């Protein structure tokens, strides 16, 4: 969560036309800041059936977890409820590829890992476990991702499908080569010992458990001796992500995960799911553990993430290469993606159904209006309220923390819920230099960057440093929740932290976290400096470029998630081995992971602040920049906050953490109604209605003559465009498959919109579309010559600029000689 620049988080977390509602309660809030609700309570309801009843009878306003699938039809008919569908969890397997020689690990063999793709029936998972509320997937993006058409050409040739004969033969060939034989019970043995596969099964809910039991059964049928162990996410964090793979505490983990934010460009997913450097593969990049390593996919994904390309074609080729290597390495497998039904009370309006998060997102909660003037508390049910550490370095990795914490601390940008594009939030973009992958700008001599080796701010003395991008930002400062104003020193401390904690100076460095470093260190060479001005604006210099200029300003964002003194106090605790930022480091040192919301740890931070006050301590990055009086005032404000609130969660968002009671299952946030908060209530209302692509006409001829041109048109329209016009821009990617289901033709066609000129109500000229947009698709004779006689299929993947979420259409053709 600690963003020094947009690139360090790889995801962008808005200014909109305020649409007023006739609701009296909403009108009473027009001059206030933040969300409509004065209070948001997150309440644990582990039983989904009970939660359903509580929303139906009005005791809960929404439930941020999927309801039981058998209740969906009754929920749609219930006048007290509104049903929202979201792209939900992806179900897959994480495999332990440890290849040491202490104990034989069958999953150290790549061919066996890949064969599991064919051993386990995705259709059974979709239809019997997920009851049809899902799609089968074989790769991490899936057909609802804007990247789907980019990876399809490398996914399709692998022909991943359910084929038990192929799977068992592949497994048997590999096991025989490894020296294994089958005993009389049909189980593999090596040197007289059974070949054991330990599978950790998530049992947080019935679906996860059923998925795990099914996978275990299929692996056992293939000839392995399966040992099943059950546990929730807390146990998985310890056994799978926090242990040394060489200890072989697990071989298979039934993983379910939430896809990364919906985005037009999403290099994060392929990096997160396959690349060791991202810190999400076995070993977690902790030097104390055995590591799964793959320099090929590391290099490719780093080129993707850090925009080391000069064109869209080159960029998409990198994505395809990464996906191809990841699929064939098969350390992480993918089987199904659910479409989860969420419910809310019909008395709630303003919920924003984000393409990736559904209604369970920050903007939705801020914009939610409860039609009850006597009760401005939103009561949100959740499966859990606390599953892991809350900290801004390597904590807050679970769904529940991310939802709650997003209301407490703002981000420099937000992600448009329907396009995934970054939009300005707490950083206003006032100027941009970014021309081409070859045009640079000199970093000025008064721009600074932190040097962890000599513990000082370095300047570009000889003006020898240049950058591809310069962004001028105006930060929208406000008061921290503890009452102190944010300032440039909070920004500066946020800029310093990644350099300090991801760089190992090799001198018994106490300010280094290996798990954090694996993600951050590769990006540091791209950060060239920051320059602050007296009017609080700043310039950031970054060696990044992108052909889509809508993305570029977000690369220069800089924003703190907590006051610098809280970070400084936790640094001292972590450097003293009293707490740890990351889970793997905590496990190695046998200490607790930092969690700012726990009263015990908040007291430790408070005591550290008291010590800092008494020592008249000023951290190295602020020495010579701030006065002692200023530092002492900062310490006192945060000490007072912790004394009053019993937590160290001090943010700059629209709500603050009022009470934290994980035992009782309730977390309460209170609205931060401070006049310095920059966003008025209702600012996100333009996102209430998602844009929707619709096919107006699609007339594809049934018969295609091989060796002759084949032409047709597609007409499309988009509802609810946020720009208020029908200015449709988009494209259609098409793929033609022969009777063997092989892609033989692929291409893309732009959607052309006819326009008429007219004036708006203020007499200003504008263009509007006179009729639906049309894409003309033409296959020439040499292309159709590639088909073979018989049935064929054409797949259309339609996207618009407003919403790159694909609309997919398939039609059957008959290819004739």
PDB file of C-alpha atoms in Angstrom, residues 35 55 85-86 140 218 271 345 387 403 441 452 468 508 517 689 713 716 737 756 762:
ATOM      1  CA  UNK A  35     -19.372  10.054   2.405  1.00  0.00           C
ATOM      2  CA  UNK A  55     -30.183  -7.809   4.985  1.00  0.00           C
ATOM      3  CA  UNK A  85     -23.326  -9.651  -9.631  1.00  0.00           C
ATOM      4  CA  UNK A  86     -19.574  -9.208  -9.480  1.00  0.00           C
ATOM      5  CA  UNK A 140      -5.365 -15.640 -14.938  1.00  0.00           C
ATOM      6  CA  UNK A 218      -8.525 -36.447  -8.572  1.00  0.00           C
ATOM      7  CA  UNK A 271       3.548 -10.694 -12.894  1.00  0.00           C
ATOM      8  CA  UNK A 345     -31.119  -3.458   1.005  1.00  0.00           C
ATOM      9  CA  UNK A 387      -7.644 -11.854   8.783  1.00  0.00           C
ATOM     10  CA  UNK A 403     -12.019  -2.579   1.800  1.00  0.00           C
ATOM     11  CA  UNK A 441      14.356  15.826 -19.932  1.00  0.00           C
ATOM     12  CA  UNK A 452      20.619   4.731   1.778  1.00  0.00           C
ATOM     13  CA  UNK A 468      11.541  10.192 -19.898  1.00  0.00           C
ATOM     14  CA  UNK A 508      24.261  -5.609   8.992  1.00  0.00           C
ATOM     15  CA  UNK A 517      12.539  -5.467  -1.493  1.00  0.00           C
ATOM     16  CA  UNK A 689     -24.529   3.576 -13.971  1.00  0.00           C
ATOM     17  CA  UNK A 713     -20.431  -5.453 -40.649  1.00  0.00           C
ATOM     18  CA  UNK A 716     -22.654  -1.491 -31.733  1.00  0.00           C
ATOM     19  CA  UNK A 737     -11.021 -21.101 -35.764  1.00  0.00           C
ATOM     20  CA  UNK A 756     -23.523  15.202 -36.772  1.00  0.00           C
ATOM     21  CA  UNK A 762     -25.352  26.978 -24.134  1.00  0.00           C
TER      22      UNK A 762
END
